[in-house]
Coordinates of N, CA, C and O in Angstrom, one line a residue:
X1427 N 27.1 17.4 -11.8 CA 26.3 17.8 -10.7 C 24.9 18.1 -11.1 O 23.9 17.6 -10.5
X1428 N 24.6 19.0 -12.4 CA 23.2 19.1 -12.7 C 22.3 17.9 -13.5 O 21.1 17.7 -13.7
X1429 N 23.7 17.4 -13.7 CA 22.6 15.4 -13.9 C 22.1 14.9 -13.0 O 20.9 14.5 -12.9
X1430 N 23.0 14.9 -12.2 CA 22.4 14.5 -10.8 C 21.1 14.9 -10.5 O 20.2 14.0 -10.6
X1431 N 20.9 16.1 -10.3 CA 20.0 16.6 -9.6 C 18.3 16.7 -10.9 O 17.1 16.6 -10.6
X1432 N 19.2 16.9 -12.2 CA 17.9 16.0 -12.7 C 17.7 14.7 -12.6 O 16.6 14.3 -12.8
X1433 N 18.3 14.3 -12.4 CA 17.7 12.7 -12.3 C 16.9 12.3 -10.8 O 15.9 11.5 -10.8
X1434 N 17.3 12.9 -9.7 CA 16.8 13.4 -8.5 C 15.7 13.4 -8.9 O 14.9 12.5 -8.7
X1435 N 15.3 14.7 -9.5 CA 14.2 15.4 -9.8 C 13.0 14.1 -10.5 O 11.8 13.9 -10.1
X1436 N 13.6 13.6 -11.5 CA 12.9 12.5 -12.3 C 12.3 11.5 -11.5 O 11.2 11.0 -11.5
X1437 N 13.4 11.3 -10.4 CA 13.1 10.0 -9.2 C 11.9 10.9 -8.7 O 10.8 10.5 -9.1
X1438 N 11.7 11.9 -8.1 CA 10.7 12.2 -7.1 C 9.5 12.1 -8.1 O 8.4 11.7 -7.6
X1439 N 9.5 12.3 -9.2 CA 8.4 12.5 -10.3 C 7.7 11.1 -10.2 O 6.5 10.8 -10.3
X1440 N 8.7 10.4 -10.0 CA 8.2 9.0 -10.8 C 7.7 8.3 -9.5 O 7.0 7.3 -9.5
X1441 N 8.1 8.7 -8.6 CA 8.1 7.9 -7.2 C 6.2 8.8 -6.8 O 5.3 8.2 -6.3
X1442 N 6.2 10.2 -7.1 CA 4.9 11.0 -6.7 C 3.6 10.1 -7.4 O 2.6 9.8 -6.9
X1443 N 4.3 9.6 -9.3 CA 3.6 9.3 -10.0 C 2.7 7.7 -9.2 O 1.5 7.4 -9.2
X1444 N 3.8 7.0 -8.8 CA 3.3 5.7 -8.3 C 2.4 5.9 -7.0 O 1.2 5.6 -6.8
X1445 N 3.1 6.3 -6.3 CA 2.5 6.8 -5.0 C 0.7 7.0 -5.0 O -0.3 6.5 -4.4
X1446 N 1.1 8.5 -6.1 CA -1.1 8.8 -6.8 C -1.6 8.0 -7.4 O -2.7 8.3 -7.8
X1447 N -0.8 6.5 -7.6 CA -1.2 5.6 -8.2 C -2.3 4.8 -7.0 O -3.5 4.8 -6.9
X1448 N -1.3 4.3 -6.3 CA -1.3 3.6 -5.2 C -2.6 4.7 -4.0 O -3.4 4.0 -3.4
X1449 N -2.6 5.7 -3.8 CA -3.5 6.4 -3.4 C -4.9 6.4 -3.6 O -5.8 6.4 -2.8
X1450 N -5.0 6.7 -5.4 CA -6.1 6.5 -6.0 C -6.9 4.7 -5.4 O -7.9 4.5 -4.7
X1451 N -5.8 3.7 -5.9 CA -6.6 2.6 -6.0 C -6.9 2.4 -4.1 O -7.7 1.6 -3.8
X1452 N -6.2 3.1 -3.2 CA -6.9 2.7 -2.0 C -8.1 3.6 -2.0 O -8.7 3.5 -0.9
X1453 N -8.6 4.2 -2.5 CA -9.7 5.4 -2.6 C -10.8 4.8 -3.3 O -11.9 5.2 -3.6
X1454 N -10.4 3.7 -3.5 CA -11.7 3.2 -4.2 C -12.8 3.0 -3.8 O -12.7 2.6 -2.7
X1455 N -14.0 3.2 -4.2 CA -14.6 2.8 -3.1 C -15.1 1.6 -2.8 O -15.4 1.4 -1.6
X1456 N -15.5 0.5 -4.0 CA -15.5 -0.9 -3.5 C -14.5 -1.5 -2.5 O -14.7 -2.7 -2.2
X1457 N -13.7 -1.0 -2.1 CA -13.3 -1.4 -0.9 C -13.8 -0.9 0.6 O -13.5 -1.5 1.6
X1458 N -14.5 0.2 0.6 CA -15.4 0.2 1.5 C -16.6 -0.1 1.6 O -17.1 -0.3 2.7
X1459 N -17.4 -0.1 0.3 CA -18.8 -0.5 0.2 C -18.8 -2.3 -0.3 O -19.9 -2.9 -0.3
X1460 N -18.0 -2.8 -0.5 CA -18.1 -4.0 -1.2 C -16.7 -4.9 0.1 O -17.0 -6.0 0.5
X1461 N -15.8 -4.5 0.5 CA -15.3 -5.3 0.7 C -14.9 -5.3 2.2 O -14.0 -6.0 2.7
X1462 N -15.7 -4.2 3.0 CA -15.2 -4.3 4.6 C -14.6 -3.7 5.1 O -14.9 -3.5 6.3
X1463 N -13.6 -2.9 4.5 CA -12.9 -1.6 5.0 C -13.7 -0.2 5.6 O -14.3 0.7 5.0
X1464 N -13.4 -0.4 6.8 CA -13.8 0.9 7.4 C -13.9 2.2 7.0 O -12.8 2.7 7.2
X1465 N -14.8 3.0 6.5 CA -14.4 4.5 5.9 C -13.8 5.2 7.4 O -14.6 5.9 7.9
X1466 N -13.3 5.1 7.7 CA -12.4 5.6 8.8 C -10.8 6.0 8.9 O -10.1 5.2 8.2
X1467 N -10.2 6.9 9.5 CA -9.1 7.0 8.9 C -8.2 5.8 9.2 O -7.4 5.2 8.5
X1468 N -8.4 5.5 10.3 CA -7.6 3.8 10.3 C -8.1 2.8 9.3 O -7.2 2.0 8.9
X1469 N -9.0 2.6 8.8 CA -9.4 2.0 7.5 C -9.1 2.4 6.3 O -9.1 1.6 5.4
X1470 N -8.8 3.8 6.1 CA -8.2 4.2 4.8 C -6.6 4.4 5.2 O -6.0 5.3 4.6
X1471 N -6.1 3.9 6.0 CA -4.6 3.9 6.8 C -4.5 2.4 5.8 O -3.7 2.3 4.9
X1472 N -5.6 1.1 6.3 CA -5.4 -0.2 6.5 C -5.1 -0.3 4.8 O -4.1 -1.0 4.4
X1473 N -6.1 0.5 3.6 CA -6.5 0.5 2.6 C -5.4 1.2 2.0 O -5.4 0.8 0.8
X1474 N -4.5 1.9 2.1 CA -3.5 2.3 1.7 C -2.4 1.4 2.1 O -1.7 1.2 1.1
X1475 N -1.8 0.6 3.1 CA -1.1 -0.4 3.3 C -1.4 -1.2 2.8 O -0.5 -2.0 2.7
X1476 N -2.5 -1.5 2.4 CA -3.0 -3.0 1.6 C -2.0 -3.1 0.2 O -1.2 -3.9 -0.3
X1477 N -2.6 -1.6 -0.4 CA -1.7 -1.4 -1.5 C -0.3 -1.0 -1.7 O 0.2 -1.2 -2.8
X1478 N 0.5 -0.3 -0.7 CA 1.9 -0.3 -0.3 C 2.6 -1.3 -0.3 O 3.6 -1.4 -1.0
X1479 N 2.0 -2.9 0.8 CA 2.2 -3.8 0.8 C 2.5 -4.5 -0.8 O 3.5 -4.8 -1.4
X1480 N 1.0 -4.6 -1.2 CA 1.1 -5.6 -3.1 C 2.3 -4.5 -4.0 O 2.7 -4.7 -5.2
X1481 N 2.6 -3.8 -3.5 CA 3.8 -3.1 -4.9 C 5.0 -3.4 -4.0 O 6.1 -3.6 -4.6
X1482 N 5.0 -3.4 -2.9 CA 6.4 -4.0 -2.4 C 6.5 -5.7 -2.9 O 7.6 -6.2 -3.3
X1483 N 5.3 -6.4 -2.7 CA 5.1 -7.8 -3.1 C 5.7 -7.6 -4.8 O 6.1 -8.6 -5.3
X1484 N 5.6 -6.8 -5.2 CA 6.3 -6.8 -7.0 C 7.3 -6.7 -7.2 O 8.1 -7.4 -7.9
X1485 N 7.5 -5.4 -6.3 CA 9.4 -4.9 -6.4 C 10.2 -6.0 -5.9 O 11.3 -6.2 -6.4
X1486 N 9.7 -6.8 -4.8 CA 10.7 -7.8 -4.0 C 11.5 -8.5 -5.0 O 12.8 -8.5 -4.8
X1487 N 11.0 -9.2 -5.9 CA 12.1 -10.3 -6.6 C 13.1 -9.2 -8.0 O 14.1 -9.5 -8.6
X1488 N 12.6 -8.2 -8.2 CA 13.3 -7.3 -9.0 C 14.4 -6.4 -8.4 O 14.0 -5.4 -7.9
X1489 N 16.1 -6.7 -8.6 CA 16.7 -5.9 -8.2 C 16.8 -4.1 -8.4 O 17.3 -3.3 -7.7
X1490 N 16.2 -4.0 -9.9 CA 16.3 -2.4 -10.9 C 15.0 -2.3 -9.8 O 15.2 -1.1 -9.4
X1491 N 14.1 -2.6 -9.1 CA 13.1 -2.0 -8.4 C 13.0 -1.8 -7.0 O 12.0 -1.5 -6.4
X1492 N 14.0 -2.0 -6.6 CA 14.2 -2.0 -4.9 C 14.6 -0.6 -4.9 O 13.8 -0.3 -4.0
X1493 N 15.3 0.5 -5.1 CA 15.4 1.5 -4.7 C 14.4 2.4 -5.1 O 14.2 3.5 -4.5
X1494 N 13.6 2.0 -6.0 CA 11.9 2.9 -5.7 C 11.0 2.2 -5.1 O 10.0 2.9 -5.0
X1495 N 10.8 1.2 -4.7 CA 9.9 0.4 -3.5 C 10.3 1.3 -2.6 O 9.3 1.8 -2.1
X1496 N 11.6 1.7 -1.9 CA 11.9 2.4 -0.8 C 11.8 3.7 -0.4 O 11.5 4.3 0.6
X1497 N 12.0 4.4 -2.0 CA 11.2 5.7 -2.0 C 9.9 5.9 -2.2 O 9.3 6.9 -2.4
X1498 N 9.5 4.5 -2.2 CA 7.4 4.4 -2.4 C 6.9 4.6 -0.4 O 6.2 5.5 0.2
X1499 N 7.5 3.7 0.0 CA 7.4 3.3 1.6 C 8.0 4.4 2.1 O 7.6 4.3 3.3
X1500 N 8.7 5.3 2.1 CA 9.3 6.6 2.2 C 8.3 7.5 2.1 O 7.9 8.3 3.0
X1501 N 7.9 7.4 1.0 CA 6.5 8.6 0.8 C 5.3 8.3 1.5 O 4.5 9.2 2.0
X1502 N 5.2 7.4 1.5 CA 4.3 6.6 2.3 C 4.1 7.3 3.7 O 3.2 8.1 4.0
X1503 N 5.3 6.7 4.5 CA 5.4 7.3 5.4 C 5.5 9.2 5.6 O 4.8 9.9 6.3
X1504 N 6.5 9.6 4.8 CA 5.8 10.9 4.7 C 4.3 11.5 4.7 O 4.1 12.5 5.4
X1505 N 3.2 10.7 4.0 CA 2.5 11.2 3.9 C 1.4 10.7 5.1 O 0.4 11.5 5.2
X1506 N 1.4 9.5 6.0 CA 1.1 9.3 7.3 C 1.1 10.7 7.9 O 0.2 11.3 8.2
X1507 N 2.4 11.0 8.0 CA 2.9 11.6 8.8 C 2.4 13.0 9.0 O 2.2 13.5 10.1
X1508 N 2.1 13.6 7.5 CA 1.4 14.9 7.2 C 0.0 14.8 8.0 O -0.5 15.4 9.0
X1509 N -0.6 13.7 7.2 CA -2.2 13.5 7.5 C -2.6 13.6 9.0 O -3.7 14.1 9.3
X1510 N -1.2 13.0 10.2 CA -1.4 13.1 11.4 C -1.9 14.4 11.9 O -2.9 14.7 12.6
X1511 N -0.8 15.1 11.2 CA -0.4 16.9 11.5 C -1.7 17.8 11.3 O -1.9 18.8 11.9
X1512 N -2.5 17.2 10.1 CA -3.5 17.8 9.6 C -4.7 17.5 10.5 O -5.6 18.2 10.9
X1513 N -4.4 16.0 10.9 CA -6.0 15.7 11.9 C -5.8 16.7 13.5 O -6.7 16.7 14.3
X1514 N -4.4 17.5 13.6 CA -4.9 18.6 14.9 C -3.6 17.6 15.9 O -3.4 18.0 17.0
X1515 N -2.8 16.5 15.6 CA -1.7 16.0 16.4 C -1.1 17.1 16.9 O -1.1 18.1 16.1
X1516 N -0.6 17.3 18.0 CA 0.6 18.2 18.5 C 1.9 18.0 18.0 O 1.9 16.8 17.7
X1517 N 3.2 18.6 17.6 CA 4.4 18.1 17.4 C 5.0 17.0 18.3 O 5.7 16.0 18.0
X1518 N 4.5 17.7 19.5 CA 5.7 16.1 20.8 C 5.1 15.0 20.4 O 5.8 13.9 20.7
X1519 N 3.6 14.7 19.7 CA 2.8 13.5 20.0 C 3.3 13.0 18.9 O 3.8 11.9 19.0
X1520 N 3.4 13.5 17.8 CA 4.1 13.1 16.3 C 4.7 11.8 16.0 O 4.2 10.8 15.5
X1521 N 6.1 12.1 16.7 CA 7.4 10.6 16.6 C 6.2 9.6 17.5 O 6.0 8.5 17.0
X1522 N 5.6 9.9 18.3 CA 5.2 8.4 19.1 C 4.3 7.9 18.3 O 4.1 6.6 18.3
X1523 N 3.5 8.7 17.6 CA 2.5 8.0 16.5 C 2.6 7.5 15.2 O 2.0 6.8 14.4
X1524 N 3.7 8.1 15.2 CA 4.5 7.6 13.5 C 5.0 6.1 14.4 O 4.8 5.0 13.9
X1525 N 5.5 6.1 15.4 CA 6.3 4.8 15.6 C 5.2 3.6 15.5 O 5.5 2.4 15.2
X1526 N 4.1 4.0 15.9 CA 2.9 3.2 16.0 C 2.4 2.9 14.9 O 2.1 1.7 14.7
X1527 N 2.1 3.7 14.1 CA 1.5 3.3 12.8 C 2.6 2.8 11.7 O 2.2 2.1 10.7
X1528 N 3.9 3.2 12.1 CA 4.8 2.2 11.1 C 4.7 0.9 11.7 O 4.7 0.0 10.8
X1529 N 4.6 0.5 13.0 CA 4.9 -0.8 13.8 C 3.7 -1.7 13.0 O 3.7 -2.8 12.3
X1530 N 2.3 -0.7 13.4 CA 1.3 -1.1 12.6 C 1.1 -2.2 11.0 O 0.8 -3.3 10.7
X1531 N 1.7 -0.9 10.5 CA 1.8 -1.0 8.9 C 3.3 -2.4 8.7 O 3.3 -3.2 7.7
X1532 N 4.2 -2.4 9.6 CA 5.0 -3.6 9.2 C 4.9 -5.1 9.5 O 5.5 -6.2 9.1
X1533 N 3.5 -4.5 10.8 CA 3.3 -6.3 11.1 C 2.4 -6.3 10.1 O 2.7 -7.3 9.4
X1534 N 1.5 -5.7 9.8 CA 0.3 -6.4 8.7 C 1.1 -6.6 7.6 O 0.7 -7.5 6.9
X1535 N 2.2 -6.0 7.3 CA 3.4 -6.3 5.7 C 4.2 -8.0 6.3 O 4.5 -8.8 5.4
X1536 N 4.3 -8.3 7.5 CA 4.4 -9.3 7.9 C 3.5 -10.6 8.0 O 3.9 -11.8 7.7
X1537 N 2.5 -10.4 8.4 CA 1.3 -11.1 8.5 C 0.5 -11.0 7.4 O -0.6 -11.4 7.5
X1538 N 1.0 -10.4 6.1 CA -0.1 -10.5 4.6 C 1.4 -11.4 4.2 O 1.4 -12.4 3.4
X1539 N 2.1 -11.1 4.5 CA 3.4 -12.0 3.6 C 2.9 -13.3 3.8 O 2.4 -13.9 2.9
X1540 N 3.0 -13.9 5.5 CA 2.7 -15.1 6.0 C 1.4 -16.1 5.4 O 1.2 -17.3 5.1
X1541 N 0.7 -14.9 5.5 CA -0.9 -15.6 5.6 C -0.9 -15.8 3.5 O -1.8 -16.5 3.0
X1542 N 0.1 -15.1 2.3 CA 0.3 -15.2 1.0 C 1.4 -16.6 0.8 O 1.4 -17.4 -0.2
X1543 N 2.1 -16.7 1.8 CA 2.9 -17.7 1.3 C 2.6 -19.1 1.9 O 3.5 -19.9 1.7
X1544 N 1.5 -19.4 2.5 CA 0.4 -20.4 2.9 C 0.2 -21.1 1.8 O -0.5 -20.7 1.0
X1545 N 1.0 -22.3 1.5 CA 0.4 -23.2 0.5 C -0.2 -24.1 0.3 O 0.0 -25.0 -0.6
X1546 N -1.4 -23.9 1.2 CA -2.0 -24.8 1.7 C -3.5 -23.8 1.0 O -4.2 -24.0 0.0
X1547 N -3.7 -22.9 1.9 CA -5.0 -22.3 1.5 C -4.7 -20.3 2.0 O -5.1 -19.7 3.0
X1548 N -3.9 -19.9 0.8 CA -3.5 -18.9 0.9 C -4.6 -17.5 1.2 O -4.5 -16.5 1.9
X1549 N -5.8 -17.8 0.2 CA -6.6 -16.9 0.1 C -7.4 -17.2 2.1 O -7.5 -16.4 3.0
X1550 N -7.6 -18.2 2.1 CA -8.2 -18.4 3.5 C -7.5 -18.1 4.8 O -8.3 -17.9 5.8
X1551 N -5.9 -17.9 4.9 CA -5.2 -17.8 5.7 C -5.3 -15.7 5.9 O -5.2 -15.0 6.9
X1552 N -5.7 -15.6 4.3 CA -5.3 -14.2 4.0 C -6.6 -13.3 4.4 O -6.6 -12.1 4.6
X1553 N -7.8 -14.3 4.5 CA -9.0 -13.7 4.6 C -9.0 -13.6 6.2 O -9.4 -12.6 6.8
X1554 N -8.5 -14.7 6.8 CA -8.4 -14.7 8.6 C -7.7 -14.0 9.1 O -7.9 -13.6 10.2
X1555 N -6.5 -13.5 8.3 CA -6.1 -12.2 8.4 C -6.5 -10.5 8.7 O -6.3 -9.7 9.6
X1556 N -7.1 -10.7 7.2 CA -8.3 -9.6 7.4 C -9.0 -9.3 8.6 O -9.2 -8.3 9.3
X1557 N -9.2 -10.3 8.6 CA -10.6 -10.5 9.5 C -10.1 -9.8 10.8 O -10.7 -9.0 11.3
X1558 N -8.7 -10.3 11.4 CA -8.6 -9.8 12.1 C -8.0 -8.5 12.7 O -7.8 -8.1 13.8
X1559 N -7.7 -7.9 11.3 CA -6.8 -6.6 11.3 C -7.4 -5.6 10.7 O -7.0 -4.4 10.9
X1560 N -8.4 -5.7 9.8 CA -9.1 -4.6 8.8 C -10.5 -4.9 8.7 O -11.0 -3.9 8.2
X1561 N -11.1 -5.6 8.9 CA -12.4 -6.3 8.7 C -12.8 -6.0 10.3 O -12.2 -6.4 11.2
X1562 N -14.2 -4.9 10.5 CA -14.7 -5.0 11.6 C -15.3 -6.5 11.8 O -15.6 -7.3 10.9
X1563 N -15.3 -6.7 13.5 CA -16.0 -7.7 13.9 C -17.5 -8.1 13.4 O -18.0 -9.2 12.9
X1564 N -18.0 -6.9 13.7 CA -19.4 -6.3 13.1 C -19.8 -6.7 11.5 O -21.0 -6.7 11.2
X1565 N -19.1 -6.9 10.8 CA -18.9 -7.0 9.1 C -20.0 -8.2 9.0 O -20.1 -9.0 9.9
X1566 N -20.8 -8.0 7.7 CA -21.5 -9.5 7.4 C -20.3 -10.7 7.7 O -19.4 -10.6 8.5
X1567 N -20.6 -11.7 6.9 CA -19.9 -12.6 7.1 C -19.3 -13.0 5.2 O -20.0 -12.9 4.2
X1568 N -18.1 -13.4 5.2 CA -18.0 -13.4 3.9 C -16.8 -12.1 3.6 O -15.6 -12.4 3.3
X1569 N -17.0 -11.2 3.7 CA -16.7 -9.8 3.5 C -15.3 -9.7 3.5 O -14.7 -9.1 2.7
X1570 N -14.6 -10.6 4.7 CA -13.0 -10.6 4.2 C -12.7 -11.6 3.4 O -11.5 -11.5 3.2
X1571 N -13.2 -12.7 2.7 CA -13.0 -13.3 2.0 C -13.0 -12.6 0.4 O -12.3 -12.9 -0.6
X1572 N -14.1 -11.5 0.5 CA -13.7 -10.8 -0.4 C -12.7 -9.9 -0.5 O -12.0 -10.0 -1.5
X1573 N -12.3 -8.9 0.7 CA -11.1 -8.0 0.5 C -10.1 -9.0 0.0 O -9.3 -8.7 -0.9
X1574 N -9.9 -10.5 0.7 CA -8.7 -11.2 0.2 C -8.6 -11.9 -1.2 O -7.6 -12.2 -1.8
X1575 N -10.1 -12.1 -1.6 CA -10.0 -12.3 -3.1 C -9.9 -11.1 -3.9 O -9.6 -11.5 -5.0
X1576 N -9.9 -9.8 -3.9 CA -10.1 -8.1 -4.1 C -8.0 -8.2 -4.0 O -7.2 -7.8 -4.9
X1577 N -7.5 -8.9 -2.8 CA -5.9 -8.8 -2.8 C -5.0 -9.3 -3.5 O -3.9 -8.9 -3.8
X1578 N -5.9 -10.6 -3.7 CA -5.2 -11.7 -4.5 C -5.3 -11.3 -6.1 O -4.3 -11.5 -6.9
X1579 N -6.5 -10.6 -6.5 CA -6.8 -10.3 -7.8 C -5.4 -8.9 -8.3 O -4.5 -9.0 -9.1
X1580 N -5.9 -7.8 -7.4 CA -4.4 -6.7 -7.1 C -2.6 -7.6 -7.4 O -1.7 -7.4 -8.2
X1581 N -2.6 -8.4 -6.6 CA -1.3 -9.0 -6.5 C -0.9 -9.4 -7.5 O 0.3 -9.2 -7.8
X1582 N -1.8 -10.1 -8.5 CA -1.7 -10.6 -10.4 C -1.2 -9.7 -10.8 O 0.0 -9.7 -11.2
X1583 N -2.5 -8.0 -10.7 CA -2.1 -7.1 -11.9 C -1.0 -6.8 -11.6 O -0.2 -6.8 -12.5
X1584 N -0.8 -6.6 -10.3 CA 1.0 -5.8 -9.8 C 1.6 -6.3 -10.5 O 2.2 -5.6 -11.3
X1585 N 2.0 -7.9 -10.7 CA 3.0 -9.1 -10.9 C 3.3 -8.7 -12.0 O 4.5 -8.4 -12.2
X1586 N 2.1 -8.5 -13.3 CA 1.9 -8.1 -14.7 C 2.6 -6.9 -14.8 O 3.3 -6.9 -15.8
X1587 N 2.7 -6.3 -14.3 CA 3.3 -4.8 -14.5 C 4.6 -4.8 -15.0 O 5.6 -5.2 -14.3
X1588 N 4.7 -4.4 -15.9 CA 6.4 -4.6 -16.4 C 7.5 -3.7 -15.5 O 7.0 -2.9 -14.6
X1589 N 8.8 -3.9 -15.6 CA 9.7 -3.1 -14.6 C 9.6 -1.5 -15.2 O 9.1 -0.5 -14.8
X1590 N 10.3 -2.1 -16.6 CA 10.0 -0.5 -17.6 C 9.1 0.4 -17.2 O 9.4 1.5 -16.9
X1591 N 7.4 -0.2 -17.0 CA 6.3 1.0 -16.7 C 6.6 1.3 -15.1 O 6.8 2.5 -14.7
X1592 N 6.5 0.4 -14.4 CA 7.0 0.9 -12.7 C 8.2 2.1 -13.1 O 8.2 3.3 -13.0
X1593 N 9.2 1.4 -13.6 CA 10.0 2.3 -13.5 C 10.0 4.2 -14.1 O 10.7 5.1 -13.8
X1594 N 9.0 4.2 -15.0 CA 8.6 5.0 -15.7 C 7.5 5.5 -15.0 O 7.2 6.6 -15.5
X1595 N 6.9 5.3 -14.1 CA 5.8 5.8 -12.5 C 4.6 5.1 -12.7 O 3.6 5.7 -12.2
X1596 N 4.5 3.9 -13.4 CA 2.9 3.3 -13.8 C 2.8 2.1 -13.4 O 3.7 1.2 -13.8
X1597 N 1.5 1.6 -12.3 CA 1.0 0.1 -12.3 C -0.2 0.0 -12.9 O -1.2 0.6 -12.7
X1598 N 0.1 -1.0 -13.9 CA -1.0 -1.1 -14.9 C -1.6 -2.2 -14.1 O -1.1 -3.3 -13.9
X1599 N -2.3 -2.0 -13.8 CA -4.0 -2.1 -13.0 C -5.0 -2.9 -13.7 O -5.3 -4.1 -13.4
X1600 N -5.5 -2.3 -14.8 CA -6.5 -2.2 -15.7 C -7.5 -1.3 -15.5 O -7.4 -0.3 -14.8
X1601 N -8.7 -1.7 -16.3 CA -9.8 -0.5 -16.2 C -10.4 -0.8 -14.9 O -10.9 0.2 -14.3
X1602 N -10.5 -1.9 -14.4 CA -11.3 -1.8 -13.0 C -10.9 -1.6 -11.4 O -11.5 -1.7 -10.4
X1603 N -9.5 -1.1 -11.6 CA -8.8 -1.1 -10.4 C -8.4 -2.0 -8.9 O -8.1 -1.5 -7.8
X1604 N -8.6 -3.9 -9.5 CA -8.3 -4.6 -9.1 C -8.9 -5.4 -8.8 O -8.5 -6.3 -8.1
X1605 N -10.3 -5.2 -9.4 CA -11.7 -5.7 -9.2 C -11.5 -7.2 -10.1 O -11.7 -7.2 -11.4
X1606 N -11.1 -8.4 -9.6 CA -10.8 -9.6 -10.2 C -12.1 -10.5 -10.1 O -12.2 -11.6 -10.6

């Protein structure tokens, strides 16, 4: 019984460790000054799913990594959920906004899948994407082409990441935080 519950304990460790992983690199700020992303909290919503999304894109083909992909997207959502509470939500308004912002967050995990598995012109399908989900209208022009080359560059390091370090609470990134 007290293995268990250390090991528990280890999971939440390792799953907090990825998570401030994944938190940090949506905090970056060349993705708001360089690549389009709204400093708004729906832009740093879009900017944290961006990167939710590329570490579920890693875990997918690894079976030892699907039960912490789920406690990543778990936390995830947890932490939506706080942030709502903190912006002044009421409790009744809660569930209906979490349902929204998960619906949110799994069509764009839908529609970045689609517009990545384009073998035709993935980065371009992925930028028209953008464009239409995270990229103000208003944006120079160009600007989602970069968040989607900024995604595609992320998607490598993720790939690189050994199971051992994920599993251990680490995406090795590099020194520039995904800046390809």
């Amino acid at each position: 019984m007290f293995a268990r519950l250390k090991t528990n304990h280890r999971n939440r460790e390792v799953v907090e460790r990825l998570y401030g992983e994944l938190v940090a690199l949506a905090r970056g700020p060349e993705l708001y000054l360089e690549h389009g992303v709204p400093d708004t909290v729906m832009g740093r919503f879009d900017a944290l799913s961006i990167h939710v999304f590329l570490f579920l894109q890693r875990c997918r083909e690894e079976p030892a990594l699907q039960a912490i992909a789920q406690d990543v997207v778990d936390r995830f959502i947890t932490d939506v959920e706080q942030s709502i509470r903190e912006l002044g939500v009421g409790d009744p308004s809660v569930p209906k906004r979490m349902r929204k912002l998960a619906g949110i967050f799994y069509e764009r995990v839908a529609a970045y899948d689609a517009a990545l598995e384009d073998s035709q012109a993935p980065l371009a399908r992925l930028a028209a994407t953008l464009q239409a989900r995270v990229v103000p209208a208003e944006a120079e022009e160009g600007v989602a082409l970069r968040l989607a080359t900024y995604m595609a560059g992320m998607k490598t390091r993720f790939q690189a990441t050994t199971v051992s370090a994920i599993l251990s609470g680490h995406i090795e990134t590099g020194e520039l935080g995904g800046a390809a």
